[in-house]
mmCIF file of C-alpha atoms and ligand atoms in Angstrom:
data_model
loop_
_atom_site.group_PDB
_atom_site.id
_atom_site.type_symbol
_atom_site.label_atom_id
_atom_site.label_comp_id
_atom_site.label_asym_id
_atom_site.label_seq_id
_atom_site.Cartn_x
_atom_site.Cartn_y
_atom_site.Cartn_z
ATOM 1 C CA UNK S 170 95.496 128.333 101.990
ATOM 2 C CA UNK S 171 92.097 128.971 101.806
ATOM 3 C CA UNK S 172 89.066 126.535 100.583
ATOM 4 C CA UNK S 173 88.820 127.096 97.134
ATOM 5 C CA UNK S 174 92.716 127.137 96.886
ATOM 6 C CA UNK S 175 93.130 124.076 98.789
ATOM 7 C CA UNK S 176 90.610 122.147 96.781
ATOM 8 C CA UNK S 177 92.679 123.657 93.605
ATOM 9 C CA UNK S 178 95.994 122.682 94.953
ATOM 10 C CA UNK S 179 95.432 119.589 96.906
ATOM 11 C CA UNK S 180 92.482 117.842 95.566
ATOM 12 C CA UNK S 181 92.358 118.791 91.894
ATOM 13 C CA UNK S 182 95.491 116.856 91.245
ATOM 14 C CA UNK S 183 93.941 113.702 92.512
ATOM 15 C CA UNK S 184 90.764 114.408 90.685
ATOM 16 C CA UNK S 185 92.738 114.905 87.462
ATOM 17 C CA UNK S 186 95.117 111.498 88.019
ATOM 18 C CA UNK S 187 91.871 109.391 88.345
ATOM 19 C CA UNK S 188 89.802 110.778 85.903
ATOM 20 C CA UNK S 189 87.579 107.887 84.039
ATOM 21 C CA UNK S 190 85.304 108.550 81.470
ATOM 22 C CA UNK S 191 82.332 107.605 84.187
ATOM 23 C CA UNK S 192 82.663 110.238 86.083
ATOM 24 C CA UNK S 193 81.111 112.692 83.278
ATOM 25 C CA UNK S 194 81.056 115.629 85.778
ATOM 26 C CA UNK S 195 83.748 116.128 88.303
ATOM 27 C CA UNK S 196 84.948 118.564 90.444
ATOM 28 C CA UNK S 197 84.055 122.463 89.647
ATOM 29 C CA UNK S 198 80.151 122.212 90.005
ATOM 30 C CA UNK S 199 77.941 122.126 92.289
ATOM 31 C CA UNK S 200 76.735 118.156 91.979
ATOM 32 C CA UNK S 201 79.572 115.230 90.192
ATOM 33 C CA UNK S 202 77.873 113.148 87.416
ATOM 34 C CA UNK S 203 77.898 110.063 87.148
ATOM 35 C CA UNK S 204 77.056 107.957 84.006
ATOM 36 C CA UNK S 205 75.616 104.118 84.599
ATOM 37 C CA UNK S 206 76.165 102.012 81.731
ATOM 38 C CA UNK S 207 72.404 100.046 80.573
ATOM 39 C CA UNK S 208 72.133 96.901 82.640
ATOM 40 C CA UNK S 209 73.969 98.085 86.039
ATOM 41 C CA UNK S 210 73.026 98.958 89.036
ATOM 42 C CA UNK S 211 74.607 101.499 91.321
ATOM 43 C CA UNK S 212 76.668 100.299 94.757
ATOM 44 C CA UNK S 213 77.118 103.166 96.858
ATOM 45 C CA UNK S 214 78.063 103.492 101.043
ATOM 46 C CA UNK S 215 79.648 106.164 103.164
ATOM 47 C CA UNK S 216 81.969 106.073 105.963
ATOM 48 C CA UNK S 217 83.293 108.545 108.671
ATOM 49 C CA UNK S 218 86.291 108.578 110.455
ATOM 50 C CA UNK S 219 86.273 110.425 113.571
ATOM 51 C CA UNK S 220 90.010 111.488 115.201
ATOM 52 C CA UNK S 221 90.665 110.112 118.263
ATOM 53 C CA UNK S 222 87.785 107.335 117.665
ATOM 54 C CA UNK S 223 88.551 105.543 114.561
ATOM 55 C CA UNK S 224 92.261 106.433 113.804
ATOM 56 C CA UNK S 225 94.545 107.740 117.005
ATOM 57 C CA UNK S 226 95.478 111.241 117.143
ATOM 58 C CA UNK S 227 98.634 113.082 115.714
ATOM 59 C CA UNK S 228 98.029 109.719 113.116
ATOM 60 C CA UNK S 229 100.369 109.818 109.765
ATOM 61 C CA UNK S 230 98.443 112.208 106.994
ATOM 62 C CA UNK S 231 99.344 109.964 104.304
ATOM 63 C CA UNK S 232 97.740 106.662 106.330
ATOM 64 C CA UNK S 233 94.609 108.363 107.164
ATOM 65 C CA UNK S 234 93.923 109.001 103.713
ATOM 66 C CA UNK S 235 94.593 105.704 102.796
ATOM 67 C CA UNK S 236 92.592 104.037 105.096
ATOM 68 C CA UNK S 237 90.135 106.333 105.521
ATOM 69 C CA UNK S 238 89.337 105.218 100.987
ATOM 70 C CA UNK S 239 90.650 101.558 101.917
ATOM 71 C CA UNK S 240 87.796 100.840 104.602
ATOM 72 C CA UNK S 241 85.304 102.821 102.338
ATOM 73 C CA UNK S 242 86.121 100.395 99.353
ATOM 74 C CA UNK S 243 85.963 97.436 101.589
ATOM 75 C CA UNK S 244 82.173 98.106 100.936
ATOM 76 C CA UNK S 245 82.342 97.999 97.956
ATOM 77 C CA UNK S 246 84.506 94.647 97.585
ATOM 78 C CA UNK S 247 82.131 93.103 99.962
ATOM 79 C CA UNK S 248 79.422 93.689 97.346
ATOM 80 C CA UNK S 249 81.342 92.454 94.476
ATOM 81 C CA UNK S 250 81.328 95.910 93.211
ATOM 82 C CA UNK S 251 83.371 97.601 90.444
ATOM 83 C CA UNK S 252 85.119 100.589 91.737
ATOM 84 C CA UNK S 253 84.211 103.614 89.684
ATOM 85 C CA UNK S 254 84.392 107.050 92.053
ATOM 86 C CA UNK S 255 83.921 109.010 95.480
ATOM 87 C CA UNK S 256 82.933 112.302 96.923
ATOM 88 C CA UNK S 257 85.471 113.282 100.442
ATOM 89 C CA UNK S 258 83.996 115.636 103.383
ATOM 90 C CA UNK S 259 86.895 116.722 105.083
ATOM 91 C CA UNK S 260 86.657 118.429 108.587
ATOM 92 C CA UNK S 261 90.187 120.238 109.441
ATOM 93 C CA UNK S 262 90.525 122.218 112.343
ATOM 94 C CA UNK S 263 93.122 124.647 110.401
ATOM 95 C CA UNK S 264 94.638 124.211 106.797
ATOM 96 C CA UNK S 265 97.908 123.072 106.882
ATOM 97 C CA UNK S 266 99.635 122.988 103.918
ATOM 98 C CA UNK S 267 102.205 120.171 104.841
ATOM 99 C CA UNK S 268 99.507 118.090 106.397
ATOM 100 C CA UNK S 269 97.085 118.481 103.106
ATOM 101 C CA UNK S 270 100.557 117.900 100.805
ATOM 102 C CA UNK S 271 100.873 114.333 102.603
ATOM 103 C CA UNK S 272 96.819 113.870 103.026
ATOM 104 C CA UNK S 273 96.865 114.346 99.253
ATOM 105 C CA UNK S 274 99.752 112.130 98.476
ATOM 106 C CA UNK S 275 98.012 109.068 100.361
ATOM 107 C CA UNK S 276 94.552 109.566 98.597
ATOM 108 C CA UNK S 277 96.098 109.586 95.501
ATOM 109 C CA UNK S 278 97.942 106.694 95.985
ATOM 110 C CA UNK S 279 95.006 104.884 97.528
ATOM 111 C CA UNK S 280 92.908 106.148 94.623
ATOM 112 C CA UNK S 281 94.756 105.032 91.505
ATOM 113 C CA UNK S 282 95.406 101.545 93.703
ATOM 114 C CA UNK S 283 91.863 100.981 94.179
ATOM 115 C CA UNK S 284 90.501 102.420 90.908
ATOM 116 C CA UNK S 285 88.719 105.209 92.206
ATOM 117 C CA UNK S 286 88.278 108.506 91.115
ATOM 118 C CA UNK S 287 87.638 111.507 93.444
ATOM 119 C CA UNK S 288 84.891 113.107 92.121
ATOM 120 C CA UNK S 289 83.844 116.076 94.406
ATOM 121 C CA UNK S 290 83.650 116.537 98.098
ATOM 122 C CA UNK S 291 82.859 119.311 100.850
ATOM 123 C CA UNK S 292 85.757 121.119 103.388
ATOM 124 C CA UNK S 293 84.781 122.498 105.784
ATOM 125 C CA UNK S 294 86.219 123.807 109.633
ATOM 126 C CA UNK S 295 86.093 121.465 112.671
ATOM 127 C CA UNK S 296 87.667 118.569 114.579
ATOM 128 C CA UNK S 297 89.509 116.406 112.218
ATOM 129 C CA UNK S 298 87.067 113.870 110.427
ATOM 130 C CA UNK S 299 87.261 112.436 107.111
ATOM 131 C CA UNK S 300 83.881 111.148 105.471
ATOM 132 C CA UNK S 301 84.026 109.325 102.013
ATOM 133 C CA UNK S 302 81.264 108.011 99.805
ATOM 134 C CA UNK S 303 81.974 105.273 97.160
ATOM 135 C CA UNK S 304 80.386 104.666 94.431
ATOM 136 C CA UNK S 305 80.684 101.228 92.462
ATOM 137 C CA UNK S 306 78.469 99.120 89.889
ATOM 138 C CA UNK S 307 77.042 95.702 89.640
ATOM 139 C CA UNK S 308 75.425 94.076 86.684
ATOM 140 C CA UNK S 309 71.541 94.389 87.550
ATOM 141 C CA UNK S 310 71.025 92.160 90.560
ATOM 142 C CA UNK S 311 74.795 90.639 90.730
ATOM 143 C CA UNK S 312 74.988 92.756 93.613
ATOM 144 C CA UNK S 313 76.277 89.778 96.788
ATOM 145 C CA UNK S 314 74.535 90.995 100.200
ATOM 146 C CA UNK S 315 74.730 89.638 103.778
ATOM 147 C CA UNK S 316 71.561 87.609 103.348
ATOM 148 C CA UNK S 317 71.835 84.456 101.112
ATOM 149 C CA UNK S 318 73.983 82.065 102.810
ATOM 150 C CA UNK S 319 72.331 78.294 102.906
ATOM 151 C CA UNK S 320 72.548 75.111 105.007
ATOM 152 C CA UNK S 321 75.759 73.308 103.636
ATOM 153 C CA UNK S 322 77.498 76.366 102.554
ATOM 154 C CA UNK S 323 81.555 76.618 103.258
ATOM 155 C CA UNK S 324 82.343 79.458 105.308
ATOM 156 C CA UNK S 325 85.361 81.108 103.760
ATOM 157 C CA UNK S 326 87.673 83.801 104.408
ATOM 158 C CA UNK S 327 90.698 85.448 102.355
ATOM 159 C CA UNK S 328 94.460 86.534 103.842
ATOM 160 C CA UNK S 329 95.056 86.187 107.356
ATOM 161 C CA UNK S 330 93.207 87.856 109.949
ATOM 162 C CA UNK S 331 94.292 89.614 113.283
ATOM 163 C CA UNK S 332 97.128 91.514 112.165
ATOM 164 C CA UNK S 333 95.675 94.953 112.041
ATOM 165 C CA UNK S 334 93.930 94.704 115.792
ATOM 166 C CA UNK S 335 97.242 92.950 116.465
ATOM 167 C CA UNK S 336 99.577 96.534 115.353
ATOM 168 C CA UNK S 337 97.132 98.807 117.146
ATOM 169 C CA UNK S 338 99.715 97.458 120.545
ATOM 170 C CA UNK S 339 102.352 98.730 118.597
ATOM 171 C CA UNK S 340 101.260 102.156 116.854
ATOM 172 C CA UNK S 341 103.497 103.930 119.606
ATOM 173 C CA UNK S 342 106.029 101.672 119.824
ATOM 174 C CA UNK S 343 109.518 102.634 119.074
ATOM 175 C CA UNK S 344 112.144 100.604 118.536
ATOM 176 C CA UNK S 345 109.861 98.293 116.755
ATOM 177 C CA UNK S 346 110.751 94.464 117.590
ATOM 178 C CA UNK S 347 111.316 92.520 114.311
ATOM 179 C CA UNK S 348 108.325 91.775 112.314
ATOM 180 C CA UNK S 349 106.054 94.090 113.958
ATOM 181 C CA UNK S 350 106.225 96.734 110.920
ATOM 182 C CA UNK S 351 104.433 93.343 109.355
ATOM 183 C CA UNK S 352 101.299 93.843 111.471
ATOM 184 C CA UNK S 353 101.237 97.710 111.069
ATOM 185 C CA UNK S 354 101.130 97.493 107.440
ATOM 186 C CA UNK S 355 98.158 95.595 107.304
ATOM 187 C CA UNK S 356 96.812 98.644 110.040
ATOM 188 C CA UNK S 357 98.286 101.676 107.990
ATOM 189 C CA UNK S 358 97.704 100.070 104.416
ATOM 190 C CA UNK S 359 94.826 97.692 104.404
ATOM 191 C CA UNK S 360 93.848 96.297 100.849
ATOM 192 C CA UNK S 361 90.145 96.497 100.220
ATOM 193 C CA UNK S 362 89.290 93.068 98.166
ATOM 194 C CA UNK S 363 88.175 94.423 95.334
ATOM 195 C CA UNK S 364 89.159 91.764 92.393
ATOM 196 C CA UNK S 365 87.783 89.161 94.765
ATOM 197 C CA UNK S 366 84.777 90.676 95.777
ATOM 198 C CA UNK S 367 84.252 91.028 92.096
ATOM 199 C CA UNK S 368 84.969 87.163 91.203
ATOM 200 C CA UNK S 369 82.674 86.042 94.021
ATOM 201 C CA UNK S 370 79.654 87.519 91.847
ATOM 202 C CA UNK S 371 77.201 84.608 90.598
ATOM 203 C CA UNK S 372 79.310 81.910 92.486
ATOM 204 C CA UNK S 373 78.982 83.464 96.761
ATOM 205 C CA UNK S 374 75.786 83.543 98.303
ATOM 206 C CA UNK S 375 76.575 85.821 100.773
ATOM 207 C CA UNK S 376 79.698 88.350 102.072
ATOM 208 C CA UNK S 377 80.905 90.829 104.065
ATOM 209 C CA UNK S 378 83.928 92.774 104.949
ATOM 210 C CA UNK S 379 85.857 91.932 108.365
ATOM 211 C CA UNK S 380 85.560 95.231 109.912
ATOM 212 C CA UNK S 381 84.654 94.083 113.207
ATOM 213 C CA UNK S 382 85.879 91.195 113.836
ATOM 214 C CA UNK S 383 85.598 87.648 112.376
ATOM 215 C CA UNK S 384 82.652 86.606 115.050
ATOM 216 C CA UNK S 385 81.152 89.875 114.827
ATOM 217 C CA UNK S 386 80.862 90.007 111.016
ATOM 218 C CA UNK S 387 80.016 86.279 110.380
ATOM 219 C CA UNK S 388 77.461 86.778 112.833
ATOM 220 C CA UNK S 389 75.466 89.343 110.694
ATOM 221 C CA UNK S 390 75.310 87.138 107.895
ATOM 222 C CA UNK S 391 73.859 84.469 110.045
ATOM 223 C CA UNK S 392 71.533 86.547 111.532
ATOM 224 C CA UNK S 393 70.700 88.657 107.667
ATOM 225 C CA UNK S 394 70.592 84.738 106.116
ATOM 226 C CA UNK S 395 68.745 83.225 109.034
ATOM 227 C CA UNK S 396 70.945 80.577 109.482
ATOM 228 C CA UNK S 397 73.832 79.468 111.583
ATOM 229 C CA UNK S 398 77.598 78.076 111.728
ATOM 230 C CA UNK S 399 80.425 75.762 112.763
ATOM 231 C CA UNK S 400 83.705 77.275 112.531
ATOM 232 C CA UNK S 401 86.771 75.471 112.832
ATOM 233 C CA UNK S 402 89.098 77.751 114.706
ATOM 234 C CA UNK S 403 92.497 75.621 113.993
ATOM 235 C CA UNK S 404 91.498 76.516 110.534
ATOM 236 C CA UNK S 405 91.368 80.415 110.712
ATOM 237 C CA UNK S 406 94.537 81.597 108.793
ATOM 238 C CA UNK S 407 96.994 83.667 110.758
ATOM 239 C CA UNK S 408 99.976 85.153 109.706
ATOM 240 C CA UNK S 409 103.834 84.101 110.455
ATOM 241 C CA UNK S 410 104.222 87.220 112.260
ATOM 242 C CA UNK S 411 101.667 87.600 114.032
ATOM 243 C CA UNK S 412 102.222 83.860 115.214
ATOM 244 C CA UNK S 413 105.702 85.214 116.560
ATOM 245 C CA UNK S 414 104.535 88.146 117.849
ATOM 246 C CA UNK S 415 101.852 87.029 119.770
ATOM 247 C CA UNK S 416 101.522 83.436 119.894
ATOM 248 C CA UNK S 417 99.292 83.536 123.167
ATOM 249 C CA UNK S 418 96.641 85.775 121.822
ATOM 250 C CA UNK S 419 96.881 84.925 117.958
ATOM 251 C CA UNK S 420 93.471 83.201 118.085
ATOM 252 C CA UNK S 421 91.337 86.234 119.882
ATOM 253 C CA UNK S 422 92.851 88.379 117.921
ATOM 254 C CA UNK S 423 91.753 86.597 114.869
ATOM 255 C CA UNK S 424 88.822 85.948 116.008
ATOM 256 C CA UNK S 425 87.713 88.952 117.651
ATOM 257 C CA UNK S 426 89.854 92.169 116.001
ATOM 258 C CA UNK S 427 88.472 94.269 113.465
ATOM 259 C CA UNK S 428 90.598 96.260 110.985
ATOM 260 C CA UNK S 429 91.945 93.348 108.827
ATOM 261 C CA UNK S 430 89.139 94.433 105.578
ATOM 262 C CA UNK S 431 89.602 90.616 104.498
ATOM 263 C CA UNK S 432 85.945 89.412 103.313
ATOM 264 C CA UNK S 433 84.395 86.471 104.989
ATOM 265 C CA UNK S 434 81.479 84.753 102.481
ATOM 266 C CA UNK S 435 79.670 81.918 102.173
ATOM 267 C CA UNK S 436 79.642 79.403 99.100
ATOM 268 C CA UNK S 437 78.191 76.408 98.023
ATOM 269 C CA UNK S 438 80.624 73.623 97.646
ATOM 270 C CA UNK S 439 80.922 73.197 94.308
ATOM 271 C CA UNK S 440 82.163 76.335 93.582
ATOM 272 C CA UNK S 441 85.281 75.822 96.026
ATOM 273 C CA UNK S 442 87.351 74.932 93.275
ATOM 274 C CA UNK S 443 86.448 77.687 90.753
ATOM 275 C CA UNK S 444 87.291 80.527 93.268
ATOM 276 C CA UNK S 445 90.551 79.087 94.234
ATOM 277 C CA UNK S 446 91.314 78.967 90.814
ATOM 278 C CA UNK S 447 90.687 82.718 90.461
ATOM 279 C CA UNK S 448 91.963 83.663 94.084
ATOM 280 C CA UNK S 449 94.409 81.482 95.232
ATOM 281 C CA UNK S 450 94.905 82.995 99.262
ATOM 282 C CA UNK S 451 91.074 81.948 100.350
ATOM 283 C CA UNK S 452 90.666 79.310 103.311
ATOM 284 C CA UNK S 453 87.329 77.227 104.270
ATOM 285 C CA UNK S 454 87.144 77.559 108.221
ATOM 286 C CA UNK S 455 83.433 76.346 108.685
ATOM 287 C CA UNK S 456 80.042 75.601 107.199
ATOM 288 C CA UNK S 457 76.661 77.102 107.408
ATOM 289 C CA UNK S 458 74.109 75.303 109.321
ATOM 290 C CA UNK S 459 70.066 75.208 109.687
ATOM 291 C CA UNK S 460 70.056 75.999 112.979
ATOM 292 C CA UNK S 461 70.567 79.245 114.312
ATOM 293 C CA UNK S 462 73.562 80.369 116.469
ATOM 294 C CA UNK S 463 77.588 79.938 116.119
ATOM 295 C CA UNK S 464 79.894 77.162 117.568
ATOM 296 C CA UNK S 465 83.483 77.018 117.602
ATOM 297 C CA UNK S 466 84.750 74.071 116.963
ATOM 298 C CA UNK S 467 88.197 73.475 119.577
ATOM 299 C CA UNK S 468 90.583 70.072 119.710
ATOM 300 C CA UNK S 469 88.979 69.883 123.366
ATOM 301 C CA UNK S 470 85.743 70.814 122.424
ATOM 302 C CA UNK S 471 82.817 72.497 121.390
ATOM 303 C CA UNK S 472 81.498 76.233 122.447
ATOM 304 C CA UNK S 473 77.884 77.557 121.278
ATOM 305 C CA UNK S 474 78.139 81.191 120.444
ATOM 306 C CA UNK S 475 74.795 82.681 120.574
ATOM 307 C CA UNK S 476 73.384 85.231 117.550
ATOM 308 C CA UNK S 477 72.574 87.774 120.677
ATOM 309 C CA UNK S 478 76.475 86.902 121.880
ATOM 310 C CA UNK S 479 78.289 88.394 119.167
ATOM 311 C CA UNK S 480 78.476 92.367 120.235
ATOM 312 C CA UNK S 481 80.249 90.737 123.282
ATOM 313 C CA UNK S 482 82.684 89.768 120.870
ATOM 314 C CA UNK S 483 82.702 93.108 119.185
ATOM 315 C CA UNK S 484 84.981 94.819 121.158
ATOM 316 C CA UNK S 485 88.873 93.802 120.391
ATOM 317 C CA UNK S 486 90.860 92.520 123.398
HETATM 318 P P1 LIG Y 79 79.032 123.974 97.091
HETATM 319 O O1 LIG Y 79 79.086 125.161 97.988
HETATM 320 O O2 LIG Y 79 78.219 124.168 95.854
HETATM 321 O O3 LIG Y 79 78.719 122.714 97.827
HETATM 322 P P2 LIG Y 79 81.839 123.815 97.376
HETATM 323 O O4 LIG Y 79 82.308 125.213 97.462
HETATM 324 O O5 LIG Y 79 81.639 123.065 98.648
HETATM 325 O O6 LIG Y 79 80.506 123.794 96.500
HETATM 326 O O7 LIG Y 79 82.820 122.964 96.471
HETATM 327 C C1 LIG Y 79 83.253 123.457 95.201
HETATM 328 C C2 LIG Y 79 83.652 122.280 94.362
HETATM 329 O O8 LIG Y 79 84.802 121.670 94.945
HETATM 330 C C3 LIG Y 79 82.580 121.210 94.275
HETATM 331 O O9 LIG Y 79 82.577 120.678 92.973
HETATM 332 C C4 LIG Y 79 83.046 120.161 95.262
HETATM 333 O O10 LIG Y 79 82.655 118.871 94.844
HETATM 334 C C5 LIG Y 79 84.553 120.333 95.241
HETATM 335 N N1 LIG Y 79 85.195 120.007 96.545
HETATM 336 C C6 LIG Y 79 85.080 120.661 97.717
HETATM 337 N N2 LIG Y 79 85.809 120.101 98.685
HETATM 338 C C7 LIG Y 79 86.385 119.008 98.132
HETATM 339 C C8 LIG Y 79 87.242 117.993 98.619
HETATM 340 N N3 LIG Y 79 87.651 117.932 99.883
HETATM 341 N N4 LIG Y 79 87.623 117.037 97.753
HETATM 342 C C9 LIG Y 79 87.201 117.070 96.473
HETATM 343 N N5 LIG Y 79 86.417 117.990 95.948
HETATM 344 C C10 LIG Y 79 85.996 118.976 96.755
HETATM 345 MG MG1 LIG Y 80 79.825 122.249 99.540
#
């Protein structure tokens, strides 16, 4: 296949099954076009994954495409955007049609789950990368950032997290002990946050996407709010199978292992109730404090985590 007829037979088809009436311009020209409705503003981020860096080599078409959207729209929940479309760079070091087939297959299904619409995109020759842009809207200024959590604010996070950093152990694992397929669905298939993201507008002061790690991530909006934290670790949620699986490092994996795309955010009490109402798997694990800096809260104790200690955390296991 060459360019033009891969992007007719591969990515057409995905551009024509997630067509919205947004995208005014899609693929066929040499820019997309975009409408914005009066009184929104536009979200947009890009991501790159890099073979053999962010996803491990010989890796499953189908998941790559799926993450590859998945952690891109994890941006966009995180900024309690709505979904509307994205652009895909693809850098394949030969076009196979098989490979493309399933590539296509995953970003379609990832698409239509997330309510995105592929709306243009380069291909080019190279070693394997995949680089996708979101877009998304907010109502002018509804937009949630990193940087307004306050003294007294709940620290919250949704699902359970360490699974994902959990099922990179088992990504060449065959058989597979029970369970395990648990942990590398959350790895293969993560679930961008989108409807929450979006009912955290007006009532979180602050979020982010857990693409780092717990420590790592609540640490940037301490340090982009200029406040600090207690977190009770007995409180962060974990999964039954990861409990089963790996009951001795279930905590540093929570704690520390990115690849979960749950959002962490901060929110003023009184809105506790009101977001559980709309999103019933959320859990409190800690507050926001004045000062500055991190401390995990044990049964036997109490450990400061300082705001220049978190990269040391950054790095799962
Ligand atoms: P140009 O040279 O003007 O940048 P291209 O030849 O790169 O145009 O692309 C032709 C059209 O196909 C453009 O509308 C572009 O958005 C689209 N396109 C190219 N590659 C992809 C892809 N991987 N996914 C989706 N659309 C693509
Ligand atoms: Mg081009």
């Amino acid at each position: 296949m060459g360019e033009f007829e891969l992007i007719r037979q591969i990515f057409l088809p995905v551009a024509e099954a997630t067509a919205t009436p947004a995208v005014r311009l899609g693929i066929g020209d040499d820019c997309a076009i975009q409408s914005l409705p009066a009184g929104t503003e536009l979200v947009f981020s890009v991501d790159t994954l890099v073979e053999g860096v962010h996803f491990p080599r010989q890796y499953e078409p189908e998941h790559l495409a799926w993450r590859a959207l998945a952690v891109a729209a994890s941006d966009l929940a995180a900024m309690g955007a709505d979904p509307v479309c994205f652009t895909l760079a693809l850098t394949l070091p030969s076009s196979d049609q098989a490979w493309l087939e399933a590539f296509g297959h995953g970003l379609q299904a990832a698409a239509r789950a997330f309510d995105l619409a592929l709306a243009g995109g380069d291909t080019t020759r190279g070693p394997l990368t995949v680089t996708i842009q979101v877009h998304g809207t907010v109502p002018d200024g509804a937009a949630i950032t990193r940087g307004g959590a306050r003294p007294a604010d709940l620290v919250c996070v949704s699902g359970a997290l360490g699974d994902a950093g959990a099922a990179l152990g088992w990504l060449d694992t065959e058989p597979l002990p029970p369970r395990a397929s648990e942990l590398l669905a959350r790895y293969h298939r993560p679930w961008p946050r989108l409807g929450l993201g979006k009912n955290l507008r007006g009532l979180a002061t602050a979020a982010i996407d857990i693409s780092d790690g717990l420590l790592a991530d609540l640490g940037h909006i301490l340090t982009a709010s200029g406040v600090g934290a207690t977190l009770d670790v007995s409180r962060v949620p974990l999964s039954p199978a990861l409990r089963t699986l790996h009951a001795d490092r279930a905590e540093s994996l929570a704690l520390q292992a990115g690849d979960d795309y749950e959002l962490c955010f901060t929110l003023p009490p009184e809105h506790w109730e009101r977001v559980c109402q709309l999103d019933p798997g959320l859990t409190v694990i800690g507050r926001i404090t004045r000062e500055s800096g991190l401390i995990l809260k044990r049964d036997d104790g109490e450990e400061r985590v300082h705001a220049t200690g978190y990269d040391h955390f950054g790095a799962a296991q």
